[in-house]
Coordinates of C-alpha atoms in Angstrom, one line a residue:
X1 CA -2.5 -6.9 25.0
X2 CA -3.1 -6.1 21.1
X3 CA -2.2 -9.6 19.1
X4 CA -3.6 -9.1 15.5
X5 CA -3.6 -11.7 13.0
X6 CA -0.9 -10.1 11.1
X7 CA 1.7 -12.5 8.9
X8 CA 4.4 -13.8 11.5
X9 CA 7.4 -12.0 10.4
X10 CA 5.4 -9.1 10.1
X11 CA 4.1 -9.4 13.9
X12 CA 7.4 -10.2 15.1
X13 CA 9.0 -6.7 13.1
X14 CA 5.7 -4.6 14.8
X15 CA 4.9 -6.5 18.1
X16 CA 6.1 -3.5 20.1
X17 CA 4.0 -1.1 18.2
X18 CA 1.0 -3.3 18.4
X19 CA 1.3 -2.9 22.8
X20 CA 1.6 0.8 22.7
X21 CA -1.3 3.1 24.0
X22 CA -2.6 4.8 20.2
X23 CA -3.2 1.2 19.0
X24 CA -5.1 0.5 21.7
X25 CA -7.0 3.3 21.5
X26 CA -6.7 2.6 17.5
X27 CA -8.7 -0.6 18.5
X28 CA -11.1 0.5 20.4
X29 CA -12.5 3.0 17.8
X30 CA -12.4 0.4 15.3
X31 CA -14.7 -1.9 17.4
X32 CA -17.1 1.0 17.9
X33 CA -17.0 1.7 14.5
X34 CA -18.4 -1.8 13.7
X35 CA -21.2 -1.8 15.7
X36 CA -22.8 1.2 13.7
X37 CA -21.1 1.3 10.0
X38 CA -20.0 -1.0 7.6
X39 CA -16.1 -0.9 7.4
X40 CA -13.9 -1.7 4.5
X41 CA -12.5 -3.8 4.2
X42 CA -13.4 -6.9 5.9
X43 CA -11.6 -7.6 8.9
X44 CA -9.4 -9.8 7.5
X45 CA -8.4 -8.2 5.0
X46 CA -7.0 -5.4 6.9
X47 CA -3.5 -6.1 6.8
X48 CA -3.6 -8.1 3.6
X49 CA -1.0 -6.2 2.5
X50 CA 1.6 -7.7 4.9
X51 CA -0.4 -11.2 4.4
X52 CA 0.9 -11.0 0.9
X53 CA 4.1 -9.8 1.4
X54 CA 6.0 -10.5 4.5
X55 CA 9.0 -8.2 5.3
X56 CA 11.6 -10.3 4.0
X57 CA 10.3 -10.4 1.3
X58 CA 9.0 -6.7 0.3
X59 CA 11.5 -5.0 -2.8
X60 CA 9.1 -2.1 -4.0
X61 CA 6.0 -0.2 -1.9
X62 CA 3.5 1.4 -3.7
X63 CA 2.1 3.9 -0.8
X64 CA -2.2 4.5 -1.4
X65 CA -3.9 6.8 1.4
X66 CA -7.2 4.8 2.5
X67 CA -9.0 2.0 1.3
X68 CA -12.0 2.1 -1.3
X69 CA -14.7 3.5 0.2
X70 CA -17.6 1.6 -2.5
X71 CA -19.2 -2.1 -1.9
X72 CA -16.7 -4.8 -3.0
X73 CA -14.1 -2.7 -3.9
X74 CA -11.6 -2.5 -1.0
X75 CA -9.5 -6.2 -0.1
X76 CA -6.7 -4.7 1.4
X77 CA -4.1 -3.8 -0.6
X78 CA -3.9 0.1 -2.0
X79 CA -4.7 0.2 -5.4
X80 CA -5.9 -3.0 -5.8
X81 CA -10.0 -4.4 -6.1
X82 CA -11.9 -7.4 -5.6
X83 CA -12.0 -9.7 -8.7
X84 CA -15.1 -8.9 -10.8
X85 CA -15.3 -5.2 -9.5
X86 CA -15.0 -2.1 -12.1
X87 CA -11.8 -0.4 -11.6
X88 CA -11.9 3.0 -10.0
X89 CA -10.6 5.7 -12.5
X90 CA -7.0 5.9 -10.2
X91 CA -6.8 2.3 -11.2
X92 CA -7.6 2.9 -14.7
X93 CA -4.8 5.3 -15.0
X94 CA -2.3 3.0 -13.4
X95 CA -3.3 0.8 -16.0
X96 CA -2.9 3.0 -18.9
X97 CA 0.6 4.1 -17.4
X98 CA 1.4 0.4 -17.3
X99 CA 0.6 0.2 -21.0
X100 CA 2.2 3.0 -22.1
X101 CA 5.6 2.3 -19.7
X102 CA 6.2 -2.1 -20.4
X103 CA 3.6 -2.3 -23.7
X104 CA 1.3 -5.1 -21.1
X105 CA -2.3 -5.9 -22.1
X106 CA -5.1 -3.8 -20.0
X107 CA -6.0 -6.2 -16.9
X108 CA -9.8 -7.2 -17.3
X109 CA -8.8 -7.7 -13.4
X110 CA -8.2 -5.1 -11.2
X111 CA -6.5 -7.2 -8.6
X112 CA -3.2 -6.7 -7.9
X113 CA -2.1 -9.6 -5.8
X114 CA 0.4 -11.3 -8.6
X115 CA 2.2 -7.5 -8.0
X116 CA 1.9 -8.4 -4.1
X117 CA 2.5 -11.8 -3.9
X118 CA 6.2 -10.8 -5.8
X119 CA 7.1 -8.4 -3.5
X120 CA 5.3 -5.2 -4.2
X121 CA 4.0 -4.3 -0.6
X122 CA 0.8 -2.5 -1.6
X123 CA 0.1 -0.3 1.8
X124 CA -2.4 2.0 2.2
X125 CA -1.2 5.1 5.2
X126 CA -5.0 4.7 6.5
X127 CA -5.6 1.0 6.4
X128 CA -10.1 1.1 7.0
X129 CA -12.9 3.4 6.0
X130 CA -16.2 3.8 6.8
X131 CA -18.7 3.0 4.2
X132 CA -19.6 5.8 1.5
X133 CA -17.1 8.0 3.2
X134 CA -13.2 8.8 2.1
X135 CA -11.1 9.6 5.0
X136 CA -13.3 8.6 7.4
X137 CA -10.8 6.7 9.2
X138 CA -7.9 9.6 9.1
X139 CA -6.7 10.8 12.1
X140 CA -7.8 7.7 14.5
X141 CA -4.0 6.5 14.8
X142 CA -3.5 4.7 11.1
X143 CA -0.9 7.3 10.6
X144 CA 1.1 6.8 13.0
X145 CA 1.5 2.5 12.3
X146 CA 2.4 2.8 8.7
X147 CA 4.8 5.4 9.2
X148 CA 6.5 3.3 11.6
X149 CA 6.1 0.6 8.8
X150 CA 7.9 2.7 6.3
X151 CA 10.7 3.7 9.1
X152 CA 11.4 -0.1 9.9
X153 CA 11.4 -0.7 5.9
X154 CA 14.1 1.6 5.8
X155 CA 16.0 0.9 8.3
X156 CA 16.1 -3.1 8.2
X157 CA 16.3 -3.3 4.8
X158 CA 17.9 -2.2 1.5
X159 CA 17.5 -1.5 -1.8
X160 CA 13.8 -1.1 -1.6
X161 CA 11.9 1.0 -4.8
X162 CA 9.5 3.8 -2.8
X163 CA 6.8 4.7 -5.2
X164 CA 4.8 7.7 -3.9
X165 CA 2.2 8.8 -5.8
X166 CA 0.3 12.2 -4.4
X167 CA 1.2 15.0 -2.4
X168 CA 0.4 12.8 1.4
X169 CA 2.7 9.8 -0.2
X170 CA 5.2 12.3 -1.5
X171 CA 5.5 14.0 2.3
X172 CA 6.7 10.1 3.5
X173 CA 9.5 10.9 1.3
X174 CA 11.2 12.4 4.6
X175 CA 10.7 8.6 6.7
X176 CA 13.0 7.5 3.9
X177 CA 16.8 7.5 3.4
X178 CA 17.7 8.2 -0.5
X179 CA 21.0 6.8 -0.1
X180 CA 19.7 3.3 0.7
X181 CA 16.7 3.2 -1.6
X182 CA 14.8 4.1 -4.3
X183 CA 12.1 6.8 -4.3
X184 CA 10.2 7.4 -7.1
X185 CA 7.6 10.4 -6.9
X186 CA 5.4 11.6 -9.2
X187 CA 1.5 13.5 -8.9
X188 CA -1.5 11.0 -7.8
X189 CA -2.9 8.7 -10.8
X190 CA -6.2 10.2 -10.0
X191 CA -8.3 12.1 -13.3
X192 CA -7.8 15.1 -11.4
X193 CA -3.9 15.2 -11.4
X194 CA -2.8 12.4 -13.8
X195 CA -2.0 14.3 -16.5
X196 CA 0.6 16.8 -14.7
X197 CA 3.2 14.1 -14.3
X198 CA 1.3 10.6 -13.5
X199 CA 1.1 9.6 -17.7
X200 CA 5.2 9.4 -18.5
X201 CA 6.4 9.0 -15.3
X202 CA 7.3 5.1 -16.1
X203 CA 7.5 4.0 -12.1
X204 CA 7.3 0.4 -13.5
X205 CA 10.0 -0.1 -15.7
X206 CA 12.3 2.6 -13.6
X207 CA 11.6 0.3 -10.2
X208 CA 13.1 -3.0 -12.4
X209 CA 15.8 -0.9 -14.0
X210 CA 16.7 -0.8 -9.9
X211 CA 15.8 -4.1 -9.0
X212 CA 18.2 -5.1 -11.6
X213 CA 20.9 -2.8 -10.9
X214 CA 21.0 -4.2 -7.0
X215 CA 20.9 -7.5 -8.3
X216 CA 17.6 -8.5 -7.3
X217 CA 14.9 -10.1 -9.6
X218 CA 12.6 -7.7 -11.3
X219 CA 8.5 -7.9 -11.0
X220 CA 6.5 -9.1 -13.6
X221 CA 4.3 -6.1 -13.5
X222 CA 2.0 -7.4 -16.7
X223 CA -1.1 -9.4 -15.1
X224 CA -2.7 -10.4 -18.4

């Protein structure tokens, strides 16, 4: 039996999915994995993401694809680094998007557990990676846990803000019912893509305009 040390309303929403066979198998490359690479992130920090926002409490999901792949870079939650750590160019963009979108003040942190800790469930489709190497980790069952995530999301809940950023966040798009929620999709904040849609796309002031619509409480997206 597969009992992570996931946060307990989480667990209770996934315990079926934790018992069937992929997971297990899911587990069982991870352990091997361990023995002869360094994985990011840490082991407990690998479902941080729920840690910081349990399901009753999650209003807008930023979808990532797989953790930082550098040294101290990867905690858990897409987007988001360790305190101290330089942000990655993605980051930087989201940054400058956040400027230009709500007028807040460049974050000398790239930390986003203030976004998490309101709500924002930061989840990453693959949620480790080897060491040095992106996508390491794809295809070894990841997939196939955070869509079920994103199905139970949007079937339990409602009035959720979707914000897909990239072509494989964009394709989860189908997983979600546009009736019920939000989806917000745009190109990936990455310098390769960012200006062809990222820079003007104003996800964080469009995701409150929502919030406040559906009478929930908007984010306080500015960290500094």
């Amino acid at each position: 039996m597969v009992d992570p040390k996931i946060e307990t309303s989480w667990k209770k929403v996934l315990w079926d999915e934790f018992q069937k066979p992929y997971f297990e198998t899911l587990k069982a490359f991870l352990v091997e994995e361990k023995k002869r690479f360094t994985i990011y992130p840490s082991g407990a920090n690998i479902f941080a993401a729920f840690d910081h926002t349990p399901f009753d409490k999650v209003k807008v999901v930023i979808l990532g694809q797989d953790p930082y792949h550098g040294i101290h870079q990867a905690h858990g939650l897409s987007f988001s680094v360790q305190e101290g750590v330089p942000h990655p160019p993605s980051l930087q963009n989201i940054f400058k998007e956040l400027h230009d979108d709500l007028g807040c003040p460049i974050p000398q942190n790239g930390t986003l557990s203030a976004w998490a800790n309101q709500g924002v469930f930061l989840l990453n489709t693959v949620l480790t990676v080897r060491a040095g190497e992106a996508n390491s980790h794809r295809g070894q069952g990841w997939e196939i846990f955070t869509d079920e995530v994103i199905k139970r999301l949007n079937a339990q809940k409602e009035h959720l803000v979707f914000i897909l950023w990239g072509s494989p966040a964009g394709a989860k798009a189908s997983l979600i019912d546009a009736k019920k929620h939000l989806i917000l999709r745009s190109v990936h904040p990455s310098p390769l893509s960012s200006y062809r849609g990222f820079f003007g796309s104003k996800p964080f002031s469009k995701s409150n305009d929502y919030l406040i619509q559906t009478k929930q409480q908007p984010i306080q997206w500015c960290l500094s």
